PDB file of C-alpha atoms in Angstrom:
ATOM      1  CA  UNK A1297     190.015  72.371  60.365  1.00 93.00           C
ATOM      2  CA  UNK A1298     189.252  71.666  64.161  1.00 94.00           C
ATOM      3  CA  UNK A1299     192.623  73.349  64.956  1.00 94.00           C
ATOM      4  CA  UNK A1300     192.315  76.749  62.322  1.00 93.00           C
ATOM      5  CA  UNK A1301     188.656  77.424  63.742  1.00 93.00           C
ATOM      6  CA  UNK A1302     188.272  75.890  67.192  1.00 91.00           C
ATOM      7  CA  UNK A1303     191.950  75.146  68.764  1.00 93.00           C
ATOM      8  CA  UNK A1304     193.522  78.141  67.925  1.00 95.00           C
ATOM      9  CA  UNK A1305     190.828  80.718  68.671  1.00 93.00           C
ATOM     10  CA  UNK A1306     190.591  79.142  72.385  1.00 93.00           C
ATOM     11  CA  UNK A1307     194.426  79.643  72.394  1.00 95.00           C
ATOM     12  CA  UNK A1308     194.124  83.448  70.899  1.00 95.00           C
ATOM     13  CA  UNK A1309     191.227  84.042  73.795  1.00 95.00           C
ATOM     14  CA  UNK A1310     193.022  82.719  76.450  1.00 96.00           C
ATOM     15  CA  UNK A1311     196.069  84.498  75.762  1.00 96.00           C
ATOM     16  CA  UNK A1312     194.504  87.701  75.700  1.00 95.00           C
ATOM     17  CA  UNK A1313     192.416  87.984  78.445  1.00 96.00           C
ATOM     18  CA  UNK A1314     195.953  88.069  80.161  1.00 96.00           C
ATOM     19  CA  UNK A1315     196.356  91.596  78.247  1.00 96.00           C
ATOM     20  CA  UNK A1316     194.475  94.801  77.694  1.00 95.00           C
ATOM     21  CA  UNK A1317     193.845  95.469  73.786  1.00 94.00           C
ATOM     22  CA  UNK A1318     191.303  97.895  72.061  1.00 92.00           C
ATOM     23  CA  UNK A1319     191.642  95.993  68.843  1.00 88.00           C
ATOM     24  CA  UNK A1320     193.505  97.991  67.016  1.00 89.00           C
ATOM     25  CA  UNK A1321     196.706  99.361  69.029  1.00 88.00           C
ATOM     26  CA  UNK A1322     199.381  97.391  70.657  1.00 92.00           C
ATOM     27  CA  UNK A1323     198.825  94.676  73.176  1.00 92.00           C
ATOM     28  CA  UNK A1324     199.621  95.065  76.844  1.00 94.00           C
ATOM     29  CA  UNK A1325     200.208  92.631  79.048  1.00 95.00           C
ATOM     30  CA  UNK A1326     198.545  93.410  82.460  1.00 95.00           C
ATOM     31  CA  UNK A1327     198.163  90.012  84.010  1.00 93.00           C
ATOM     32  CA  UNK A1328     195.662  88.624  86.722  1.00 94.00           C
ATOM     33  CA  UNK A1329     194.101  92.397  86.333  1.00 96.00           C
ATOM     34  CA  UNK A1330     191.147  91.518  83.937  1.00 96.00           C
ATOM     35  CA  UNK A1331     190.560  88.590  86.265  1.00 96.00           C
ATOM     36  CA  UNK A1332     190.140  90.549  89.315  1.00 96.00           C
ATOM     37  CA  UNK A1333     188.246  92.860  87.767  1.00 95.00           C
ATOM     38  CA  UNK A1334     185.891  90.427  86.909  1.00 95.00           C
ATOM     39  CA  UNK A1335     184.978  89.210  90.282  1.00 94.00           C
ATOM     40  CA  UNK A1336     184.428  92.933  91.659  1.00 94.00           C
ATOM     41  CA  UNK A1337     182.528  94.084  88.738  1.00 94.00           C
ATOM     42  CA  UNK A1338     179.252  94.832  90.267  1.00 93.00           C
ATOM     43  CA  UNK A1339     177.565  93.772  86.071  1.00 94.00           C
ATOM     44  CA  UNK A1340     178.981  91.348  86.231  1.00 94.00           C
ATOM     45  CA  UNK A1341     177.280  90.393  89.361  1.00 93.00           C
ATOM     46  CA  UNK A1342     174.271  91.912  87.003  1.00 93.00           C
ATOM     47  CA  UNK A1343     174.834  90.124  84.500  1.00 94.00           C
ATOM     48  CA  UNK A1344     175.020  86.395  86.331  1.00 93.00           C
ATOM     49  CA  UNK A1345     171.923  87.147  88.165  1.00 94.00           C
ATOM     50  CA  UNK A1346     169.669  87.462  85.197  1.00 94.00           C
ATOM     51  CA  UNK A1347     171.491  84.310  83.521  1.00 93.00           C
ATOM     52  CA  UNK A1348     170.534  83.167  86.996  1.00 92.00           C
ATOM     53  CA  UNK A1349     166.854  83.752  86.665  1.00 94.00           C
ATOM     54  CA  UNK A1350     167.057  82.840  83.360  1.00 93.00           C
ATOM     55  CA  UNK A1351     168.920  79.412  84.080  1.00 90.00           C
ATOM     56  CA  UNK A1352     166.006  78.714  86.181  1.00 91.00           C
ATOM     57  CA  UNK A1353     162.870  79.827  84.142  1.00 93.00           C
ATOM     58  CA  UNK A1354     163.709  79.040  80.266  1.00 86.00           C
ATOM     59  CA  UNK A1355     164.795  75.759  81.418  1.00 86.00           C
ATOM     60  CA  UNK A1356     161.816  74.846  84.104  1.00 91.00           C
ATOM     61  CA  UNK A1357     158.887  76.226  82.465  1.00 94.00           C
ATOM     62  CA  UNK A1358     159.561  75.188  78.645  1.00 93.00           C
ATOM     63  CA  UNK A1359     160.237  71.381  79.879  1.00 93.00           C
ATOM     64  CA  UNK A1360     156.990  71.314  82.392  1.00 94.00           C
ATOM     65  CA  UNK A1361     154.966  73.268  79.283  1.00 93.00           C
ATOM     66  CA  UNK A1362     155.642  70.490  76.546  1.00 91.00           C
ATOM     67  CA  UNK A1363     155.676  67.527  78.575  1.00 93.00           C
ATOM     68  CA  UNK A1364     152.316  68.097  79.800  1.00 92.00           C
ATOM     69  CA  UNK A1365     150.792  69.388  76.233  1.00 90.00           C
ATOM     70  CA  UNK A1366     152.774  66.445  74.730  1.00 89.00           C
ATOM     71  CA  UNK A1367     150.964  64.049  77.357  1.00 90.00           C
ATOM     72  CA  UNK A1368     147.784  65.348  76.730  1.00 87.00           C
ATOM     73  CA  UNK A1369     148.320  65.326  72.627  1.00 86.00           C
ATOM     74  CA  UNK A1370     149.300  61.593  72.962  1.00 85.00           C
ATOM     75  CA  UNK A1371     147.391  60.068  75.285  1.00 81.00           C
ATOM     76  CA  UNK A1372     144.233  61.941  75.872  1.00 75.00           C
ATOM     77  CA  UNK A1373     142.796  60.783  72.437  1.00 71.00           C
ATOM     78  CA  UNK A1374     142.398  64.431  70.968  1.00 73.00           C
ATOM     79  CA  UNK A1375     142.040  64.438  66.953  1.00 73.00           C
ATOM     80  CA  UNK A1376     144.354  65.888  64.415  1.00 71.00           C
ATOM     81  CA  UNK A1377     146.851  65.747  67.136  1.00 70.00           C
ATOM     82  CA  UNK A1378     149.623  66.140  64.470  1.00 75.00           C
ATOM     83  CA  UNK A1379     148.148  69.363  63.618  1.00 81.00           C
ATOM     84  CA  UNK A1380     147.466  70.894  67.477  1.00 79.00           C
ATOM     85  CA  UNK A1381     151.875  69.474  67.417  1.00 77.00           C
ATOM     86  CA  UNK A1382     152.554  71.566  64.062  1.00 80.00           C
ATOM     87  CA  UNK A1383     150.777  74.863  65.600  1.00 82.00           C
ATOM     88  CA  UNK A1384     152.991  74.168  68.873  1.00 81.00           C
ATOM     89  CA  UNK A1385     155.960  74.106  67.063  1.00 82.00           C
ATOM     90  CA  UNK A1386     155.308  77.098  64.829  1.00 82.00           C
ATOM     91  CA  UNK A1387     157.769  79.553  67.773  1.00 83.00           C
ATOM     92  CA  UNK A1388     160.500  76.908  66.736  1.00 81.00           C
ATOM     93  CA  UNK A1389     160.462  78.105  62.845  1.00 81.00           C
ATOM     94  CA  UNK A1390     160.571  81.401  63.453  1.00 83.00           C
ATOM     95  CA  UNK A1391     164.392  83.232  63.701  1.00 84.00           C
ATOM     96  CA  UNK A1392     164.745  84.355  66.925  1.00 86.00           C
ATOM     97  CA  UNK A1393     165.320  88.385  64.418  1.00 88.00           C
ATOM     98  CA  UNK A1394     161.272  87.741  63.641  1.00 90.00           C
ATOM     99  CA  UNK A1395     160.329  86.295  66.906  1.00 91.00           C
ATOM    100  CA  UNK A1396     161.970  89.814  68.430  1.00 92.00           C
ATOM    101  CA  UNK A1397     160.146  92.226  66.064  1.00 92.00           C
ATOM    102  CA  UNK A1398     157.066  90.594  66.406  1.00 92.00           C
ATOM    103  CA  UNK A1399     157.230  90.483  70.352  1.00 94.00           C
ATOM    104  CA  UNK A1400     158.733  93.757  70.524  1.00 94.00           C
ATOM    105  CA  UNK A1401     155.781  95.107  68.686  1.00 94.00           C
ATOM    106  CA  UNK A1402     153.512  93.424  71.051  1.00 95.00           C
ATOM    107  CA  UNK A1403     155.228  94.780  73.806  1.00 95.00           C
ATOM    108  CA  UNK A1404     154.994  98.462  72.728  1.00 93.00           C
ATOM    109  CA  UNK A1405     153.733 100.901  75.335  1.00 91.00           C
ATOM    110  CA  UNK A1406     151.610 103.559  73.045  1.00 88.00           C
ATOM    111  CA  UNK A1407     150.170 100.806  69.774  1.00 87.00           C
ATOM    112  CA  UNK A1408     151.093  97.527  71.006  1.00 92.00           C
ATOM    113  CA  UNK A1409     148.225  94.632  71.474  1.00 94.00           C
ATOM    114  CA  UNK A1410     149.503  93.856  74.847  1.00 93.00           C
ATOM    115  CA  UNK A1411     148.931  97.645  76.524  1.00 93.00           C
ATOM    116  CA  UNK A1412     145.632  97.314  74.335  1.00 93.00           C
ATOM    117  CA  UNK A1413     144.452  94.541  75.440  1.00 93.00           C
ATOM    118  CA  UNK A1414     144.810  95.662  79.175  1.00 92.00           C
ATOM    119  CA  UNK A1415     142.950  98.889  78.991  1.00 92.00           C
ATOM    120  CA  UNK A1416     140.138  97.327  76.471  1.00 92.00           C
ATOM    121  CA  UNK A1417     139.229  95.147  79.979  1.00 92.00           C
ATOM    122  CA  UNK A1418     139.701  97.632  82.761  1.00 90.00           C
ATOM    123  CA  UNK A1419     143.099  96.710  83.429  1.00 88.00           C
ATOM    124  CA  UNK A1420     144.968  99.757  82.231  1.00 86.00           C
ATOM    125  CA  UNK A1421     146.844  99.830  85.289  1.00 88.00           C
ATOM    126  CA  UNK A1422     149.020  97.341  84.675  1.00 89.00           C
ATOM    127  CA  UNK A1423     149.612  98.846  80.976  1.00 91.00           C
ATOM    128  CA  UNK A1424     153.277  99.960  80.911  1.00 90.00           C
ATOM    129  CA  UNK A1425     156.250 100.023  78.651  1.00 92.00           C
ATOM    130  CA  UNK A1426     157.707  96.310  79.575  1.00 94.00           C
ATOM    131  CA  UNK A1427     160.992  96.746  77.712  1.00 94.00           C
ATOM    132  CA  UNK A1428     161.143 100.240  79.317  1.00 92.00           C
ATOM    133  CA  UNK A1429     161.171  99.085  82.739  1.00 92.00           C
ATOM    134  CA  UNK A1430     163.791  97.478  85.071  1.00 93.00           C
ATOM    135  CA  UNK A1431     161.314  96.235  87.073  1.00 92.00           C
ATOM    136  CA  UNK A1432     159.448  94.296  84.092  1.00 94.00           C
ATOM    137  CA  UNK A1433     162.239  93.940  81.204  1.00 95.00           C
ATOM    138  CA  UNK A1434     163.549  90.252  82.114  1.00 95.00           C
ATOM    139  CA  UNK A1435     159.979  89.180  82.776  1.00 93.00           C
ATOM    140  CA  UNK A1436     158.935  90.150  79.002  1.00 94.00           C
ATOM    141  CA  UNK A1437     162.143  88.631  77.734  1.00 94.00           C
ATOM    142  CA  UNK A1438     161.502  85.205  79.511  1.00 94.00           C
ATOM    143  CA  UNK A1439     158.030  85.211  78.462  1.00 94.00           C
ATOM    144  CA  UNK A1440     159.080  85.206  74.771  1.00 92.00           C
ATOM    145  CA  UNK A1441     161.781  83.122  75.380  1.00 91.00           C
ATOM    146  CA  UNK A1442     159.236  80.282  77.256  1.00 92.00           C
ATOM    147  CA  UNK A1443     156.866  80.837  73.874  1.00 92.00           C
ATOM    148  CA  UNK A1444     160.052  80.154  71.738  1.00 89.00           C
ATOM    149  CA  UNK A1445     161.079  77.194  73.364  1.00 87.00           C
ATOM    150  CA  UNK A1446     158.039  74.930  74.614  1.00 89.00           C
ATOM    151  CA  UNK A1447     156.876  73.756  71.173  1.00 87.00           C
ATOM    152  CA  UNK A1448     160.380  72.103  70.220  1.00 89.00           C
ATOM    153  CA  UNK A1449     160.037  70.558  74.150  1.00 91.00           C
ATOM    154  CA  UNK A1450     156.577  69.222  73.226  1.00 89.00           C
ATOM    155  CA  UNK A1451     157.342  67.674  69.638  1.00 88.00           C
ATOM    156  CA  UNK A1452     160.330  65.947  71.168  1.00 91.00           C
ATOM    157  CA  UNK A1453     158.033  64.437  74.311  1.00 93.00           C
ATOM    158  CA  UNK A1454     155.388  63.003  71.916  1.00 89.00           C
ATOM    159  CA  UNK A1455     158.033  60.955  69.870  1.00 89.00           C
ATOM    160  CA  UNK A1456     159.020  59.906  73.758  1.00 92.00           C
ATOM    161  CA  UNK A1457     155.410  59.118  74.837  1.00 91.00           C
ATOM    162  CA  UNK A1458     154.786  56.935  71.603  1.00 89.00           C
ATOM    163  CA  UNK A1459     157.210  54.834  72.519  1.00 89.00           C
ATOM    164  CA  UNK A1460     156.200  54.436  76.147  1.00 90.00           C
ATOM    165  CA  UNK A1461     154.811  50.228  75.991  1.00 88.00           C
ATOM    166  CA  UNK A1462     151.120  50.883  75.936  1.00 86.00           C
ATOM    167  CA  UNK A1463     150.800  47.839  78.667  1.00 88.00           C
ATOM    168  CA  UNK A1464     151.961  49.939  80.923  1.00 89.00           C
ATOM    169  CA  UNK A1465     148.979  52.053  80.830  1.00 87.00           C
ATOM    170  CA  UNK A1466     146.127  49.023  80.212  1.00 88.00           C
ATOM    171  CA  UNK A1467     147.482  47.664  83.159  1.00 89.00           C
ATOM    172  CA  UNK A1468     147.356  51.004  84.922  1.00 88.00           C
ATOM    173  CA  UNK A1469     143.686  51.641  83.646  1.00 86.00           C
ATOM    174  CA  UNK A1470     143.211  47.994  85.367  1.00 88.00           C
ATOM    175  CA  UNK A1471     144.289  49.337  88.782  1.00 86.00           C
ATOM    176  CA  UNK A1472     141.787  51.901  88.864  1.00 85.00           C
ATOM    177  CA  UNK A1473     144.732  54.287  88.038  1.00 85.00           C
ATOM    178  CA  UNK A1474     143.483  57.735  86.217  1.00 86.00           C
ATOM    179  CA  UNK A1475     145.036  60.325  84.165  1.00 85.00           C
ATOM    180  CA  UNK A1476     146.839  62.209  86.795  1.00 88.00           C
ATOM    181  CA  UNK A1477     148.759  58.763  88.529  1.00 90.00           C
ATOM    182  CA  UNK A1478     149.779  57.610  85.229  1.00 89.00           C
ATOM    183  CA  UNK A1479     151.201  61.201  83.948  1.00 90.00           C
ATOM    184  CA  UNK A1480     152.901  60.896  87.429  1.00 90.00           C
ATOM    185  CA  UNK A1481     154.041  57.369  87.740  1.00 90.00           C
ATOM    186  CA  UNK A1482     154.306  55.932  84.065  1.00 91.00           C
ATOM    187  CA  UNK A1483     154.689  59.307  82.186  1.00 92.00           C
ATOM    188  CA  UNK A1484     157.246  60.793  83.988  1.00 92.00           C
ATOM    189  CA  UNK A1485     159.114  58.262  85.329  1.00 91.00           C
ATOM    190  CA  UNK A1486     159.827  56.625  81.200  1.00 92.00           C
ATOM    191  CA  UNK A1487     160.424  60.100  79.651  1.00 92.00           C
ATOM    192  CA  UNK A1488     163.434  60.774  81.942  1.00 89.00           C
ATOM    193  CA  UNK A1489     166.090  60.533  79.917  1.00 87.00           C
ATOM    194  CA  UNK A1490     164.308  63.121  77.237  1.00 91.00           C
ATOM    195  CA  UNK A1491     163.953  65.170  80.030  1.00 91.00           C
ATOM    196  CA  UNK A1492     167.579  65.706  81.246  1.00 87.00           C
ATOM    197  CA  UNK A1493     168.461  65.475  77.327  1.00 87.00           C
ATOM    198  CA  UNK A1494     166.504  68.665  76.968  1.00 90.00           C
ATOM    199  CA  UNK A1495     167.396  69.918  80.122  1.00 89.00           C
ATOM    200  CA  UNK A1496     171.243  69.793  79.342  1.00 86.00           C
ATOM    201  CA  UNK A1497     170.603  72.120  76.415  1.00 86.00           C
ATOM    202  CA  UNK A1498     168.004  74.230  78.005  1.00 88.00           C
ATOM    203  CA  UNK A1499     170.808  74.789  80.714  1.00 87.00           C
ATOM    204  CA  UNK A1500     173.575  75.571  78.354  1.00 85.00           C
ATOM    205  CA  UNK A1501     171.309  77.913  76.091  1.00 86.00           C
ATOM    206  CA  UNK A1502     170.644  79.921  79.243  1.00 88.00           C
ATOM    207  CA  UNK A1503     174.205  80.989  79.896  1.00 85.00           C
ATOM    208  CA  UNK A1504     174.734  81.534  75.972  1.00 84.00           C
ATOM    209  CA  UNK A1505     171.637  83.717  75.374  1.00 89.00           C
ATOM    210  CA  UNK A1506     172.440  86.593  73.258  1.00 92.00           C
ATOM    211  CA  UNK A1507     170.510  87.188  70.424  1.00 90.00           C
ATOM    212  CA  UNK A1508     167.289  88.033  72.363  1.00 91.00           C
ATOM    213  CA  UNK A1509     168.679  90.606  74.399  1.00 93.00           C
ATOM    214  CA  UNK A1510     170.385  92.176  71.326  1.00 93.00           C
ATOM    215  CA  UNK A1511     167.905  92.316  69.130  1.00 92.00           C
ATOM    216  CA  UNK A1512     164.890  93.694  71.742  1.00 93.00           C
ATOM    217  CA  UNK A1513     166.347  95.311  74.348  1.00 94.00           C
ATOM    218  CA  UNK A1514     170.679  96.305  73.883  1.00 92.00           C
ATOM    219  CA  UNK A1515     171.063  95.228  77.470  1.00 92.00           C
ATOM    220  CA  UNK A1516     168.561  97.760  78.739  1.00 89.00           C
ATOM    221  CA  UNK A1517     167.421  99.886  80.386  1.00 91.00           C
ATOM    222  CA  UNK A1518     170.519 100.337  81.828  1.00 89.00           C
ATOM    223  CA  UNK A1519     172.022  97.319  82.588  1.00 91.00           C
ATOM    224  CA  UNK A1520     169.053  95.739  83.777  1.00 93.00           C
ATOM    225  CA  UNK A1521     168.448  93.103  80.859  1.00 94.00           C
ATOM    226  CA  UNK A1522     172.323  92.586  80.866  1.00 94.00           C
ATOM    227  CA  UNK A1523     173.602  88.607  80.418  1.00 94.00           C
ATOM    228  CA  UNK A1524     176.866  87.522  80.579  1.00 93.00           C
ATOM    229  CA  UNK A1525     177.775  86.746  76.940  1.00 93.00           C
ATOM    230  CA  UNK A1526     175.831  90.519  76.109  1.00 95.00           C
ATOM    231  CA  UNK A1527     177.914  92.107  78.629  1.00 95.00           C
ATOM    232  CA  UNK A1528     180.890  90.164  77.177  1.00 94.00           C
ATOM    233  CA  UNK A1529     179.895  91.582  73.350  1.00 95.00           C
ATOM    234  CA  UNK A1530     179.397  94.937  74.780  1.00 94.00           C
ATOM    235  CA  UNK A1531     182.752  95.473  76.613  1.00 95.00           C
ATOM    236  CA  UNK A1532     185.362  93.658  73.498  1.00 94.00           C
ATOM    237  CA  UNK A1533     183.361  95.277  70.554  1.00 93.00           C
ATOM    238  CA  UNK A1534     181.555  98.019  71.998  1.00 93.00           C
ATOM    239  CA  UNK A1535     183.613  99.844  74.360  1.00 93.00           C
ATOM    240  CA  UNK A1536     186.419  98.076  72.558  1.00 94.00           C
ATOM    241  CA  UNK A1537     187.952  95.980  76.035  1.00 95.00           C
ATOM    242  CA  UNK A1538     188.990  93.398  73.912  1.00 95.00           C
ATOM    243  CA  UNK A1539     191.068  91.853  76.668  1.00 96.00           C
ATOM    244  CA  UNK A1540     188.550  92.005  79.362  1.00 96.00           C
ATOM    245  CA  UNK A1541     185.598  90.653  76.546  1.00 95.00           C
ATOM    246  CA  UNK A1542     188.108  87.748  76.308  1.00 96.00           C
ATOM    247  CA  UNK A1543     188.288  87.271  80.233  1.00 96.00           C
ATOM    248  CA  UNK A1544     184.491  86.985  80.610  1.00 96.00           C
ATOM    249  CA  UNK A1545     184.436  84.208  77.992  1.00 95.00           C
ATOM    250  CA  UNK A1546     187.385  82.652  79.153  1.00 95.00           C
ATOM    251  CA  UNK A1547     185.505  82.249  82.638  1.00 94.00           C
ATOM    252  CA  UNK A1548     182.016  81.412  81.140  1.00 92.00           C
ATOM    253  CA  UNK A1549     183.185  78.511  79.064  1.00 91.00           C
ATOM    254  CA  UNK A1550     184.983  77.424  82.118  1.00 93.00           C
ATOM    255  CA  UNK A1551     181.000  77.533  83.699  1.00 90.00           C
ATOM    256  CA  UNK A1552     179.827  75.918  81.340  1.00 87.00           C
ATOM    257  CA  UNK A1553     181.772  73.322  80.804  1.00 89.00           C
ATOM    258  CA  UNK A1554     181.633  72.619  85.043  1.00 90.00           C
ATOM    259  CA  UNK A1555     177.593  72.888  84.998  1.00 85.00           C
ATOM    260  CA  UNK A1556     177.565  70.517  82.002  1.00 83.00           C
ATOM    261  CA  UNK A1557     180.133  68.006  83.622  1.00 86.00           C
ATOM    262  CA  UNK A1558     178.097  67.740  87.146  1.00 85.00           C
ATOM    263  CA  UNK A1559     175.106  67.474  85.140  1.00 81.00           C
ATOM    264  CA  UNK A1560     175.799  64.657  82.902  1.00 79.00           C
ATOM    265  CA  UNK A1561     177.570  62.775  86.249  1.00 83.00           C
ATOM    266  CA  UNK A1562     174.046  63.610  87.724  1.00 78.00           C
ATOM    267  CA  UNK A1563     172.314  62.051  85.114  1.00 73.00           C
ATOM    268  CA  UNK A1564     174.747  58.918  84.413  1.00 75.00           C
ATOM    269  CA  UNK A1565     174.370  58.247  88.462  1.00 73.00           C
ATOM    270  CA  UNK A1566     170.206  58.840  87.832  1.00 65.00           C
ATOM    271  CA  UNK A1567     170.437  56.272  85.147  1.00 64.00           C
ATOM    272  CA  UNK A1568     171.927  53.581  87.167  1.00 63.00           C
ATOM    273  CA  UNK A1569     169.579  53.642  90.174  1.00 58.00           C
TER     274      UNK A1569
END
């Protein structure tokens, strides 16, 4: 089963990135060409920057988002905290097809709640069409990508916190220690491992992300909200490039599978000091 659906599709990939095919006609071999290509394509260079800035803002913000709500849900005392951890984690349930209607909605120029909002406090200024905009697309996407993924972060941190030794903290409190030094020097410091855990993913979500982009904005305007693996769909299935589609994955799972390598030596070495 491993070889049918994982083994042999790598192999199929692989081999035609080395060729140019529109799907249907016969295959040409052309080489290194696709490969070149790819590293003077100036979306491509599009394309990596906004993994890029996602890379750095879906993984950061998420992770800083629920560890501190998770801190505060576990050990500031607050009631019902299972409940305030359910509403968090609402985003989570939701398909990312919902999570992109609803959000798309909210980001409509002329009826959405977002514009509305804006003008109903003297701010109409700033009212604009966000998915319309270059300047403002990936800023609207990363917002509702941050609101998808900081509840998950902050259900995972509480398990993590409860299991922190609560010594730890008496003696703290016993040192004259307050809230902030123990989030810094206890909290931090015994959740690491959750942290890179989630961070790992975080990091390999960012350079997979697909579905958002589809569903809200098709890469848009122009090629402004383009990502890798969307640029990837759009050349093999829209413009029918199956060849070069299979180049750009053949080069991102390479990526990938580097960033994840250096990460988890990062993290064994962390582990040991």
């Amino acid at each position: 089963m491993f070889g049918i659906f994982v083994v042999w599709p790598l192999i199929q990939t692989v081999y035609l990135s080395f060729n140019s095919w529109n799907g249907i006609g016969a295959i040409e071999f052309v080489g290194l060409s696709n490969y070149a290509e790819f590293f003077t394509d100036p979306h491509v260079l599009q394309s990596a920057l906004n993994n890029l800035l996602w890379m750095v803002v879906a993984c950061s913000l998420p992770i800083i988002i629920g560890l501190v709500q998770a801190s505060l849900l576990v050990n500031s005392g607050i009631k019902h905290g299972k409940i305030f951890q359910l509403i968090l984690f609402l985003p989570q349930v939701f398909s990312s097809v919902v999570a992109s209607v609803i959000w798309s909605w909210m980001y409509n120029p002329v009826l959405g709640p977002i514009n509305t909002f804006l003008e109903a406090i003297g701010l109409g200024d700033f009212a604009q069409a966000w998915l319309g905009n270059p300047d403002t697309v990936m800023l609207a996407l990363l917002i509702m990508a941050v609101w998808m993924g900081y509840g998950f972060n902050t259900v995972v941190y509480s398990a993590a916190i409860q299991g922190i030794d609560s010594d730890l903290y008496e003696a703290a409190t016993m040192d004259g220690c307050g809230p902030f030094r123990k989030f810094r020097y206890i909290t931090i410091p015994c959740v690491r491992t959750t942290t890179t855990t989630l961070l790992m993913f975080a990091l390999i979500d960012s350079f997979k992300v697909f579905d958002i982009v589809f569903q809200m904005t098709k890469g848009g305007p122009g090629y402004s909200s383009h990502v890798l693996s969307y640029y990837l769909y759009n050349e093999a299935f829209v413009n029918r490039r199956i060849g070069y589609g299979c180049t750009i994955a053949v080069i991102l799972t390479i990526f990938i599978l580097i960033v994840s390598r250096l990460f988890l030596r990062f993290r064994e070495r962390g582990d040991k000091t």
